[in-house]
Short mmCIF file of N, CA and C in Angstrom, two decimals:
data_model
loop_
_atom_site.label_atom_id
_atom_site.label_comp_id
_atom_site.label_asym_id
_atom_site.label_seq_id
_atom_site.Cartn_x
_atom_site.Cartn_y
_atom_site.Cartn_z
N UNK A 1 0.84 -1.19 0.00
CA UNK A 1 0.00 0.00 0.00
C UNK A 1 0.88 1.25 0.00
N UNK A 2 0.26 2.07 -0.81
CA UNK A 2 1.31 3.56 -0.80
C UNK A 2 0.51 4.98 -0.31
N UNK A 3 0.91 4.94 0.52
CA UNK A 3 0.58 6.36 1.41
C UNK A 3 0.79 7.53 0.45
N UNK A 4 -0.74 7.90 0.26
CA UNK A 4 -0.75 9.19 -0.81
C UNK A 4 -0.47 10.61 -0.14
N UNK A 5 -1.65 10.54 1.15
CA UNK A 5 -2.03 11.82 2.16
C UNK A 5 -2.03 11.39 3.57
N UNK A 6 -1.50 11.85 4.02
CA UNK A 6 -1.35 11.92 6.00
C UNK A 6 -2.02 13.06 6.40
N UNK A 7 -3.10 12.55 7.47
CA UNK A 7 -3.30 13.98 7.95
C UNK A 7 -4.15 13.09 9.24
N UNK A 8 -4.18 14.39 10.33
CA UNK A 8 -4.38 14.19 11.33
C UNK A 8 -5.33 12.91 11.65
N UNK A 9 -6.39 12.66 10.88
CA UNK A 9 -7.67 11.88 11.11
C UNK A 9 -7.67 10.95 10.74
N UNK A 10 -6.75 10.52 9.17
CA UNK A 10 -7.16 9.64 8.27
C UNK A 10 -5.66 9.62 6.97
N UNK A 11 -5.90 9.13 6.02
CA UNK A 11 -4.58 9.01 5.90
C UNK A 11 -5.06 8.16 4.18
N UNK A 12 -4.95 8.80 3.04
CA UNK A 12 -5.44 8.34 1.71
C UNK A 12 -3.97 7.17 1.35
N UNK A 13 -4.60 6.21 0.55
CA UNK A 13 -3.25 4.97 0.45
C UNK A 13 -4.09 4.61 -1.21
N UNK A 14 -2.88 3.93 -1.92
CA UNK A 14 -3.19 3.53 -3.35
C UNK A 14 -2.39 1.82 -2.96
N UNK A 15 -3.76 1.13 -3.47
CA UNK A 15 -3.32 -0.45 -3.57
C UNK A 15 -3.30 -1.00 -4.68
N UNK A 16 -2.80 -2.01 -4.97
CA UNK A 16 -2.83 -2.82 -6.24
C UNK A 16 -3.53 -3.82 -5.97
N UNK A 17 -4.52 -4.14 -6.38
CA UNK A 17 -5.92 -5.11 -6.69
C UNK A 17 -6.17 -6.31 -7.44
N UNK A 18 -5.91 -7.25 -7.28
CA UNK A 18 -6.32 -7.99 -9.03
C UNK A 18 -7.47 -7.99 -9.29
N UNK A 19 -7.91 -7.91 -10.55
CA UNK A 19 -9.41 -7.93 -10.64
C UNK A 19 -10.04 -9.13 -11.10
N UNK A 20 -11.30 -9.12 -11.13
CA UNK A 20 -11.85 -10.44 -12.04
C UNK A 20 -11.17 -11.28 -13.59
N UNK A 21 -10.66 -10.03 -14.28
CA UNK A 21 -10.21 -10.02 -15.65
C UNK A 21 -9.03 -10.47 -15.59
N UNK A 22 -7.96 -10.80 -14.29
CA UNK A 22 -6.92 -11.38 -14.07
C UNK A 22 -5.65 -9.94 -14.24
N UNK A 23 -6.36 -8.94 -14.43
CA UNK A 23 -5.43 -7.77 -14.49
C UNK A 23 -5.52 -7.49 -13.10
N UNK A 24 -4.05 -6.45 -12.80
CA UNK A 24 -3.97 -5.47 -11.82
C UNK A 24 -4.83 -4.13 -11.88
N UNK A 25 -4.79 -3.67 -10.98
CA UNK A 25 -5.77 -2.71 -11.44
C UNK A 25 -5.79 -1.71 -9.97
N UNK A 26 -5.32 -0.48 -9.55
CA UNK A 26 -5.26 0.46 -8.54
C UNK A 26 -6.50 0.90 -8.24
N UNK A 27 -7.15 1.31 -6.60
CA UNK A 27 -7.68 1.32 -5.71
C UNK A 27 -7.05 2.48 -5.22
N UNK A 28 -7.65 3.20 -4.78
CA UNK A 28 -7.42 4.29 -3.85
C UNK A 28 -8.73 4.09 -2.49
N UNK A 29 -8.11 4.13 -1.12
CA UNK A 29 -9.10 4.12 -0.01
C UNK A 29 -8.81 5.42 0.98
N UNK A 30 -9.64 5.56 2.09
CA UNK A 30 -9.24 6.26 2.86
C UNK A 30 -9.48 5.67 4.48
N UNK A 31 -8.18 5.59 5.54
CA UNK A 31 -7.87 4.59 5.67
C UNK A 31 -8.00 5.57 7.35
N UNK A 32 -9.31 5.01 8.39
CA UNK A 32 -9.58 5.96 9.20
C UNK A 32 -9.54 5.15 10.51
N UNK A 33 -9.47 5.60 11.64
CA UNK A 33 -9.25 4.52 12.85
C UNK A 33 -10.40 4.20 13.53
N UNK A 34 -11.45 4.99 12.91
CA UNK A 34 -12.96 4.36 13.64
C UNK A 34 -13.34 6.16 14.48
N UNK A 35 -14.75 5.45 15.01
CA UNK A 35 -14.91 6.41 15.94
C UNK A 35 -16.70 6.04 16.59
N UNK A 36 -17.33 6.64 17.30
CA UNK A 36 -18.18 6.07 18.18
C UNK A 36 -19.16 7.25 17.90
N UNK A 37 -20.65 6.66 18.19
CA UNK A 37 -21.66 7.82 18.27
C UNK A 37 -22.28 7.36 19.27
N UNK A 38 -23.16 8.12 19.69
CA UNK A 38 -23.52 8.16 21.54
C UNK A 38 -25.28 8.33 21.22
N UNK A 39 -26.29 7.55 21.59
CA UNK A 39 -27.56 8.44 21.91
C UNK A 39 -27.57 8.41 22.93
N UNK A 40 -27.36 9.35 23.89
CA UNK A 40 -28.17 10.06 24.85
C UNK A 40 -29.19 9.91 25.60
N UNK A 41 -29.86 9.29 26.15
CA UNK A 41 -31.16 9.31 26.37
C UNK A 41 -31.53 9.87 27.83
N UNK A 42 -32.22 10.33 27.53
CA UNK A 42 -33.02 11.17 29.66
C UNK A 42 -34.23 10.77 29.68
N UNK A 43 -34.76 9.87 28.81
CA UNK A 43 -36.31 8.78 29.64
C UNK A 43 -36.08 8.34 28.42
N UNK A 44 -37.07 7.37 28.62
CA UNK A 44 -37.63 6.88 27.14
C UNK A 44 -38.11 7.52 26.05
N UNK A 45 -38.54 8.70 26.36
CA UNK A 45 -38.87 9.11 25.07
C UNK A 45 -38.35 10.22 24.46
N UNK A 46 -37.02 11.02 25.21
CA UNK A 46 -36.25 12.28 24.88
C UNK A 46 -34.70 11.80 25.00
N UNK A 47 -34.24 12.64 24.55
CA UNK A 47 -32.90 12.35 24.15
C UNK A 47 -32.31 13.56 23.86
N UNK A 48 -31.05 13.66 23.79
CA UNK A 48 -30.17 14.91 23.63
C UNK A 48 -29.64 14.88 22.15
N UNK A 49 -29.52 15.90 21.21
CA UNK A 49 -29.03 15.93 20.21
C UNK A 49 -28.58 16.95 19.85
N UNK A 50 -27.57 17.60 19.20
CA UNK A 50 -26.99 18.32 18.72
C UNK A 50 -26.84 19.46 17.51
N UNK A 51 -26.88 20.67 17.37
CA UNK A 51 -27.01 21.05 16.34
C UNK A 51 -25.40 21.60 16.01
N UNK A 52 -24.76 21.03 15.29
CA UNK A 52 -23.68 21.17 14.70
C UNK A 52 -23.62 21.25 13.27
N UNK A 53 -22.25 23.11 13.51
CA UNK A 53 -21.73 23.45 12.27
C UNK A 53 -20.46 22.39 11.60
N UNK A 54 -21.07 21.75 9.99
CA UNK A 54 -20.63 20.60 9.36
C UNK A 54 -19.99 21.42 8.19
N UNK A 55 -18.58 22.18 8.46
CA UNK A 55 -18.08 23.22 7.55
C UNK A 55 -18.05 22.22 6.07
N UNK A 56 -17.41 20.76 6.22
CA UNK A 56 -17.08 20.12 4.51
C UNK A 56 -18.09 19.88 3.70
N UNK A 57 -19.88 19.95 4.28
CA UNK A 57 -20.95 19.93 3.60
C UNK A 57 -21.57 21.59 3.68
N UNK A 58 -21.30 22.64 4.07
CA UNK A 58 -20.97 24.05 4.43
C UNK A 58 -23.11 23.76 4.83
N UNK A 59 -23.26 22.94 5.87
CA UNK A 59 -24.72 23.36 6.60
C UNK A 59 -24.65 23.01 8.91
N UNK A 60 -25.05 23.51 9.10
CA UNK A 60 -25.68 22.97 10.20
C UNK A 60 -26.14 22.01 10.41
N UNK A 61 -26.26 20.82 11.05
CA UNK A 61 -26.80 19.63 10.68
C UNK A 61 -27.59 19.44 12.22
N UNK A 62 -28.50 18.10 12.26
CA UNK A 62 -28.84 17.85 13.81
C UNK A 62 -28.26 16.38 13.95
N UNK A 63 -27.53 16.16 14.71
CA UNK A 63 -26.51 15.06 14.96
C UNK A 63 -26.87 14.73 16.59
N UNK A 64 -26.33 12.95 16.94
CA UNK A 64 -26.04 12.78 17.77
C UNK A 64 -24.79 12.97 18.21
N UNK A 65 -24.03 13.34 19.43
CA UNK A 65 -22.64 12.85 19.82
C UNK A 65 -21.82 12.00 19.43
N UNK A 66 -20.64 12.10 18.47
CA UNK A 66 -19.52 11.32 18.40
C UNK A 66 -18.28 11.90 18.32
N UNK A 67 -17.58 11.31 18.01
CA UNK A 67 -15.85 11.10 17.68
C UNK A 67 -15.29 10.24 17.35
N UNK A 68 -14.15 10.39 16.67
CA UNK A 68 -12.80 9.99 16.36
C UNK A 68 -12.56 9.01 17.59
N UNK A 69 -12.33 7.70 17.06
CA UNK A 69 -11.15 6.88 18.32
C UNK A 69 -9.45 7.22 17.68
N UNK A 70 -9.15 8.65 18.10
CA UNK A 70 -8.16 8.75 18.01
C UNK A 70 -6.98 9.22 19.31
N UNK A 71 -7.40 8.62 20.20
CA UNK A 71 -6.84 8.84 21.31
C UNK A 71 -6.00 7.35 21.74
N UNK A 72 -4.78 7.64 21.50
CA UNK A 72 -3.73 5.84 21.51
C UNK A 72 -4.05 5.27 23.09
N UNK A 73 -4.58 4.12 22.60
CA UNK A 73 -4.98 3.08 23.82
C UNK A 73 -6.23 3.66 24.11
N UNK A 74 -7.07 4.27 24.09
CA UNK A 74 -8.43 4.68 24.20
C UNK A 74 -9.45 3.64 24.05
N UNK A 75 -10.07 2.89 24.64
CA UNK A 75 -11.65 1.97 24.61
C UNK A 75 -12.69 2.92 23.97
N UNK A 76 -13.25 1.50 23.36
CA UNK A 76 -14.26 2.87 22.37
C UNK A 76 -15.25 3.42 23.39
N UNK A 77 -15.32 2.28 24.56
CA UNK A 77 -16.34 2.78 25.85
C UNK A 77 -16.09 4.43 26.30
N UNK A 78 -14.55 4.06 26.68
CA UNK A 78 -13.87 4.97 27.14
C UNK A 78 -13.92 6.89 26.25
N UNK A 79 -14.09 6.43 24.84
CA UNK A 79 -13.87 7.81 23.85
C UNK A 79 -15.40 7.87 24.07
N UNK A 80 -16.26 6.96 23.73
CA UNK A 80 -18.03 7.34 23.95
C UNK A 80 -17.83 8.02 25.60
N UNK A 81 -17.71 7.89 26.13
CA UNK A 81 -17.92 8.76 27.33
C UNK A 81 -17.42 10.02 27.83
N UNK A 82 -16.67 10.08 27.16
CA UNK A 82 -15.68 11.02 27.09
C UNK A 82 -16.21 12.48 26.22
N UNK A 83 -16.70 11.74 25.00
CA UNK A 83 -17.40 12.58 23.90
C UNK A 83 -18.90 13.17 24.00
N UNK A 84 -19.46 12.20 25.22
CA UNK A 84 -20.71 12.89 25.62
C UNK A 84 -20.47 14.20 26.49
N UNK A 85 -19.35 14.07 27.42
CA UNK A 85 -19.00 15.03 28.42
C UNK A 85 -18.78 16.29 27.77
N UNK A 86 -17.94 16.02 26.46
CA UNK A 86 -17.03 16.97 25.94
C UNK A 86 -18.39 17.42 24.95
N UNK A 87 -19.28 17.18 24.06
CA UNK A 87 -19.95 17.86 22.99
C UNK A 87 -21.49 18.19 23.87
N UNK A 88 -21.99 17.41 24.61
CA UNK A 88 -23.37 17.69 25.68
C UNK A 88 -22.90 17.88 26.85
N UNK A 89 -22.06 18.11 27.55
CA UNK A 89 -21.97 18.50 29.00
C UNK A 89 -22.59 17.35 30.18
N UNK A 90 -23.18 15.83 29.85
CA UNK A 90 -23.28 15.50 30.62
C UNK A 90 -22.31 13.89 30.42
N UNK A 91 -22.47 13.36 31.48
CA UNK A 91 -21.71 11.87 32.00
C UNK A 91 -23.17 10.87 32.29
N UNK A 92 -22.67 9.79 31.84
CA UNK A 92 -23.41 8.65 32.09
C UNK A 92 -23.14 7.64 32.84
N UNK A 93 -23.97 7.01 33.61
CA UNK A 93 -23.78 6.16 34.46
C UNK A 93 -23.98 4.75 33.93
N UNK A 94 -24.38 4.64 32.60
CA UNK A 94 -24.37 3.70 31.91
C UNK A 94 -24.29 3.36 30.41
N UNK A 95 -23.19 3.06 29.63
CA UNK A 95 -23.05 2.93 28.29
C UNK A 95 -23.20 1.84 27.66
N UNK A 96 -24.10 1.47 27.40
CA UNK A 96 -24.41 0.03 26.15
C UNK A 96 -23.81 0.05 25.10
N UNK A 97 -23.53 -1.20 24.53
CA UNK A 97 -22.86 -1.40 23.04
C UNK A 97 -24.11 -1.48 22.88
N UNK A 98 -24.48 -0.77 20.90
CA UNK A 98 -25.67 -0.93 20.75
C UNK A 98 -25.48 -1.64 19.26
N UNK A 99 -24.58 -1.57 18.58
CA UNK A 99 -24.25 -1.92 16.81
C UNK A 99 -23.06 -1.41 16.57
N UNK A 100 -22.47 -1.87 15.41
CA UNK A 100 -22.01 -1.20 14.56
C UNK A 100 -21.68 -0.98 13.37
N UNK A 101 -20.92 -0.30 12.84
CA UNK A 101 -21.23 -0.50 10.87
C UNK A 101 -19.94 0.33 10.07
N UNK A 102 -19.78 0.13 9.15
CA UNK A 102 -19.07 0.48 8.38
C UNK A 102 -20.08 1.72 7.35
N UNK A 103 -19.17 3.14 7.42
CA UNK A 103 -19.78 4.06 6.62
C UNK A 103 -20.03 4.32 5.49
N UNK A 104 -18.88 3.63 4.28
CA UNK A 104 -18.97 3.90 2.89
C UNK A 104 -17.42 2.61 2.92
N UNK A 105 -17.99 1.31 2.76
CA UNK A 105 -17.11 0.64 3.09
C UNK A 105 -16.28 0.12 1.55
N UNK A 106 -16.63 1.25 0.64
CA UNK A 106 -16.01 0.70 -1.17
C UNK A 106 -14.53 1.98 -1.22
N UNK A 107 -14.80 2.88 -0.17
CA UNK A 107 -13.74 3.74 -0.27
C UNK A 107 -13.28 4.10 1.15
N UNK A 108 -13.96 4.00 2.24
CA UNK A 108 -13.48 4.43 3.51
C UNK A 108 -13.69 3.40 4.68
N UNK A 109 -12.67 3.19 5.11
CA UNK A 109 -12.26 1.98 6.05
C UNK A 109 -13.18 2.61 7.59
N UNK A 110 -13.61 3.81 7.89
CA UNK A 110 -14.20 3.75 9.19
C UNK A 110 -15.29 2.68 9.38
N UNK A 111 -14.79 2.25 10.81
CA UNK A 111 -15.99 1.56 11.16
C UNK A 111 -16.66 2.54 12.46
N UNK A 112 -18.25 2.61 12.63
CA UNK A 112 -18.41 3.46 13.93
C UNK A 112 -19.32 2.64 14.50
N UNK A 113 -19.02 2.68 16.37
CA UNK A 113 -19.36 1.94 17.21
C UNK A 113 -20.46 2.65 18.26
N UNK A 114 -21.74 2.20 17.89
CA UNK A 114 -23.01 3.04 18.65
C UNK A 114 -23.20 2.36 20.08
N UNK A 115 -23.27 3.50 20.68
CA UNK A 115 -23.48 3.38 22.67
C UNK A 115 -25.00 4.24 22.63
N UNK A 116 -25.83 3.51 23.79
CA UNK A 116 -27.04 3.61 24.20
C UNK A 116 -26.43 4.62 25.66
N UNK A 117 -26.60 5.55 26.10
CA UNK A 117 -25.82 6.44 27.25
C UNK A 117 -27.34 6.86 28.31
N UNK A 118 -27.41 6.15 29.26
CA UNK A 118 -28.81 6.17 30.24
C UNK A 118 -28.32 6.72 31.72
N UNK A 119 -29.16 6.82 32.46
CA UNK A 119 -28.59 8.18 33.82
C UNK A 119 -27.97 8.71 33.85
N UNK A 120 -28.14 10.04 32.98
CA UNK A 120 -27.36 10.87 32.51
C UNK A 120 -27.12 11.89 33.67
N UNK A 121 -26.22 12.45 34.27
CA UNK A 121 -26.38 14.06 34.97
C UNK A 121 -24.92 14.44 34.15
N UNK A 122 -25.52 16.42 34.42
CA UNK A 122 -24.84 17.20 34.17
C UNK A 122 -23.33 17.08 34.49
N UNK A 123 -22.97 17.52 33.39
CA UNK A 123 -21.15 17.96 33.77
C UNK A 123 -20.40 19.08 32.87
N UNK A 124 -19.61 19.59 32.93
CA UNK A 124 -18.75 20.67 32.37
C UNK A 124 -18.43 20.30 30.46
N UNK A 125 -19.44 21.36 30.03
CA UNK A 125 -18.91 20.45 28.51
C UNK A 125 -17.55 21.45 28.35
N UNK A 126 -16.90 20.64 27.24
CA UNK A 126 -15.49 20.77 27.21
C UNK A 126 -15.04 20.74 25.81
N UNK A 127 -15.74 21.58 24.83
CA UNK A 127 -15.57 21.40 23.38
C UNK A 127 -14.26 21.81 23.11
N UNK A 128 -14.28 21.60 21.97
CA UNK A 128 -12.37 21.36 21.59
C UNK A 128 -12.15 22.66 20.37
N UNK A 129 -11.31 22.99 19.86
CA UNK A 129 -10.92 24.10 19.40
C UNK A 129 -11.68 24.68 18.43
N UNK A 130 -11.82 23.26 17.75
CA UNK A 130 -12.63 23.38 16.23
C UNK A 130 -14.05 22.66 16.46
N UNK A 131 -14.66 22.33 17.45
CA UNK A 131 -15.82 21.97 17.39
C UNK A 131 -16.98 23.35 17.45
N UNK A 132 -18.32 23.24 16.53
CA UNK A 132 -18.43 23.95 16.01
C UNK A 132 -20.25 23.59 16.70
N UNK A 133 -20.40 23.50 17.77
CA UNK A 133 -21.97 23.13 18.58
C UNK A 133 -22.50 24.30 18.62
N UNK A 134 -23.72 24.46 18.23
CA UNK A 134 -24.42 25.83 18.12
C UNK A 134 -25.11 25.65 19.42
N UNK A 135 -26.01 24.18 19.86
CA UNK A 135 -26.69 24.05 20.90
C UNK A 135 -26.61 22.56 20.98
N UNK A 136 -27.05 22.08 22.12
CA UNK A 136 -27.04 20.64 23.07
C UNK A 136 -29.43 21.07 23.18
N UNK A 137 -29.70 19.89 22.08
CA UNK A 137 -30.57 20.31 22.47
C UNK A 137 -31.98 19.15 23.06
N UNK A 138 -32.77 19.35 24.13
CA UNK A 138 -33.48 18.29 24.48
C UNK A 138 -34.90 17.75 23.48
N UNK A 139 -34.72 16.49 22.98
CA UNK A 139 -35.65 16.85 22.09
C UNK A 139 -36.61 14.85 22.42
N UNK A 140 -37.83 15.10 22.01
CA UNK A 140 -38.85 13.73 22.02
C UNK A 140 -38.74 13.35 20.89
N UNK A 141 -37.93 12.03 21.33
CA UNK A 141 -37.27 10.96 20.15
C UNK A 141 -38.43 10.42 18.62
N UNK A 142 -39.84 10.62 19.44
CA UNK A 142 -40.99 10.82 18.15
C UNK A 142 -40.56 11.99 17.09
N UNK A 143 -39.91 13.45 17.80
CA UNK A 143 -40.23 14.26 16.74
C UNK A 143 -38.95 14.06 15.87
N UNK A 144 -38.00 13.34 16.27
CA UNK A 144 -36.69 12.94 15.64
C UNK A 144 -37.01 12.18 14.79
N UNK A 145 -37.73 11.03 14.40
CA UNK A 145 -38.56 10.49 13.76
C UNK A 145 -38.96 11.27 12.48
N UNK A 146 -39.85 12.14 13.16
CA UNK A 146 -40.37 13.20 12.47
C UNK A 146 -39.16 13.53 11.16
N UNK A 147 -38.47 14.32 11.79
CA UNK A 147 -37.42 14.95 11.43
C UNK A 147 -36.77 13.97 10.27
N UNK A 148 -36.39 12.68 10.25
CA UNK A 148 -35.97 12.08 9.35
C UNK A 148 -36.82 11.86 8.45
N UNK A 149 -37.99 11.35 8.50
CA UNK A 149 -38.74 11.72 7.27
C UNK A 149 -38.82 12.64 6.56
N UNK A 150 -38.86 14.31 7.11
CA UNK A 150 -39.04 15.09 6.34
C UNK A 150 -38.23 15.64 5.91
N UNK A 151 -36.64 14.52 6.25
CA UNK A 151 -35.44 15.53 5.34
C UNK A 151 -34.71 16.69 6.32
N UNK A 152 -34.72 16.74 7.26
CA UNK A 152 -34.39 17.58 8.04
C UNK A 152 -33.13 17.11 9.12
N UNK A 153 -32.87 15.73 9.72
CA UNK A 153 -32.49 14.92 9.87
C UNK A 153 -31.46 14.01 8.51
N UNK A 154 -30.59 14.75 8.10
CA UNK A 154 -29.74 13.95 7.12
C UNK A 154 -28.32 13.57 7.61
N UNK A 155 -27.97 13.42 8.54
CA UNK A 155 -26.85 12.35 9.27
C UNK A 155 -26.69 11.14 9.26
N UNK A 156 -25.93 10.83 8.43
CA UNK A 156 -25.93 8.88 8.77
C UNK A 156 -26.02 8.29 9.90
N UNK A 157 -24.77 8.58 10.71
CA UNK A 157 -24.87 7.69 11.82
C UNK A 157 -26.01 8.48 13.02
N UNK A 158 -26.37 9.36 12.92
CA UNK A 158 -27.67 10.09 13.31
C UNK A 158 -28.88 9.10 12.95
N UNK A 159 -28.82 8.71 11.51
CA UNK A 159 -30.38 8.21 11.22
C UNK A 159 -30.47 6.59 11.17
N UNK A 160 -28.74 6.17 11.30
CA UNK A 160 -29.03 4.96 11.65
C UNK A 160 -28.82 4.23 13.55
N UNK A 161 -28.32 5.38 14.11
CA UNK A 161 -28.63 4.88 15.19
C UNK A 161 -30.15 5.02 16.01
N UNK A 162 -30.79 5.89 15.56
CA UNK A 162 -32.11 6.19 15.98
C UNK A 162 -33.15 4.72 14.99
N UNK A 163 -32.93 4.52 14.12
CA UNK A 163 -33.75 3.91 13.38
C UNK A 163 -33.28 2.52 14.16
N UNK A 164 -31.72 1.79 14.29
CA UNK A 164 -31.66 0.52 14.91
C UNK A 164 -32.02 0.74 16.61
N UNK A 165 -32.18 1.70 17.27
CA UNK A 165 -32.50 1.89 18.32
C UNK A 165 -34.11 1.37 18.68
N UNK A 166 -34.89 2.33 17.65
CA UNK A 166 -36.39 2.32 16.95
C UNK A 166 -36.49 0.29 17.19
N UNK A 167 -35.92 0.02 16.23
CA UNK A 167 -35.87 -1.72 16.39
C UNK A 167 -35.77 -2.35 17.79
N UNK A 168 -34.90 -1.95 18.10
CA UNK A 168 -34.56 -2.74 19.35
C UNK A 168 -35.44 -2.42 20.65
N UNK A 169 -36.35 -1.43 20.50
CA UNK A 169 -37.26 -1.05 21.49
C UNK A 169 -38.52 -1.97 20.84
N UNK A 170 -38.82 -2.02 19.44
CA UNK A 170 -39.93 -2.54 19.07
C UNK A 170 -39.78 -4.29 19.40
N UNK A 171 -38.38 -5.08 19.29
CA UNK A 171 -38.25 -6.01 19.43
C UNK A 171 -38.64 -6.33 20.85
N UNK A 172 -38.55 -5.64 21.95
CA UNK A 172 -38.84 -6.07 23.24
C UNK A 172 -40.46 -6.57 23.56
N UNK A 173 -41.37 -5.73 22.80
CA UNK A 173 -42.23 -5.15 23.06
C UNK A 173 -42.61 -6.97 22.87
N UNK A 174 -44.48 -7.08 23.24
CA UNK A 174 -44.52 -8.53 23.38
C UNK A 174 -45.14 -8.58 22.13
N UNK A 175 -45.09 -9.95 21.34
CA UNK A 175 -45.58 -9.77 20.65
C UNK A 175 -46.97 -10.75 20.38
#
């Protein structure tokens, strides 16, 4: 593999491939160390979410909590908890593994690891130089719902952790 671009987050590489046709044939990926998204929750039916400035798509978006596992020797437990403190101001007394997934897995190697975050209290948020949070905001996980239907809600790992969340509450239920 040949290291095209280095940079803080991620790091572009060119491979040589064979293909079906028995030729070689170059690949370019982008080659990322993962990172974690957090829902929030303060009952069952509200949750904390975020309105963050997303300068490389130049909009505001409504997001859950995540980050980069780019902290050496860091647990992804450990960066999910960390990242709730630091982008919502509060700490949890309990973090679930909830899924996880690969984002655009034909060109970018992230995989991201979703935490369920329950008894939540307040703590000192602690945003970082370039984080760009307009508000931490409390919202009823129905109108989030809402929100993805009507297009308003366009975050991946935003619309797929609410939607496998959505599942896993419906799976309990009796049937």
């Amino acid at each position: 593999m040949e290291s095209l671009l280095r940079c803080r987050k991620f790091e572009v590489v060119r491979e040589l491939v064979s293909g079906k046709d028995g030729n070689s044939h170059t690949r370019e990926y982008v080659m990322h160390p993962g990172a974690v998204v957090i829902l929030p929750l303060l009952n069952d039916d509200e949750c904390l979410v975020l309105r963050q400035v997303r300068p490389a798509v130049d909009q505001t978006l409504w997001e859950l909590p995540a980050g980069t596992l780019d902290v050496p020797g860091e647990s992804p437990e450990a960066a999910a908890a960390r990242e709730l403190v630091e982008e919502t101001g509060h700490r949890a007394e309990r973090l679930e593994r909830l899924c996880e997934f690969f984002t655009s897995p034909g060109v970018l190697s992230e995989r991201i690891i979703v935490f369920v975050a329950t008894r939540l209290t307040e703590a000192k948020q602690k945003l970082g130089p370039t984080e760009q949070i307009l508000g931490v905001e409390r919202v009823r996980i129905a109108d989030l719902y809402t929100m993805i239907r009507e297009g308003r809600i366009v975050d991946g790992k935003t619309i797929l952790t609410l939607l496998r969340w959505d599942m896993e509450k419906r799976a309990r239920l009796p049937h």
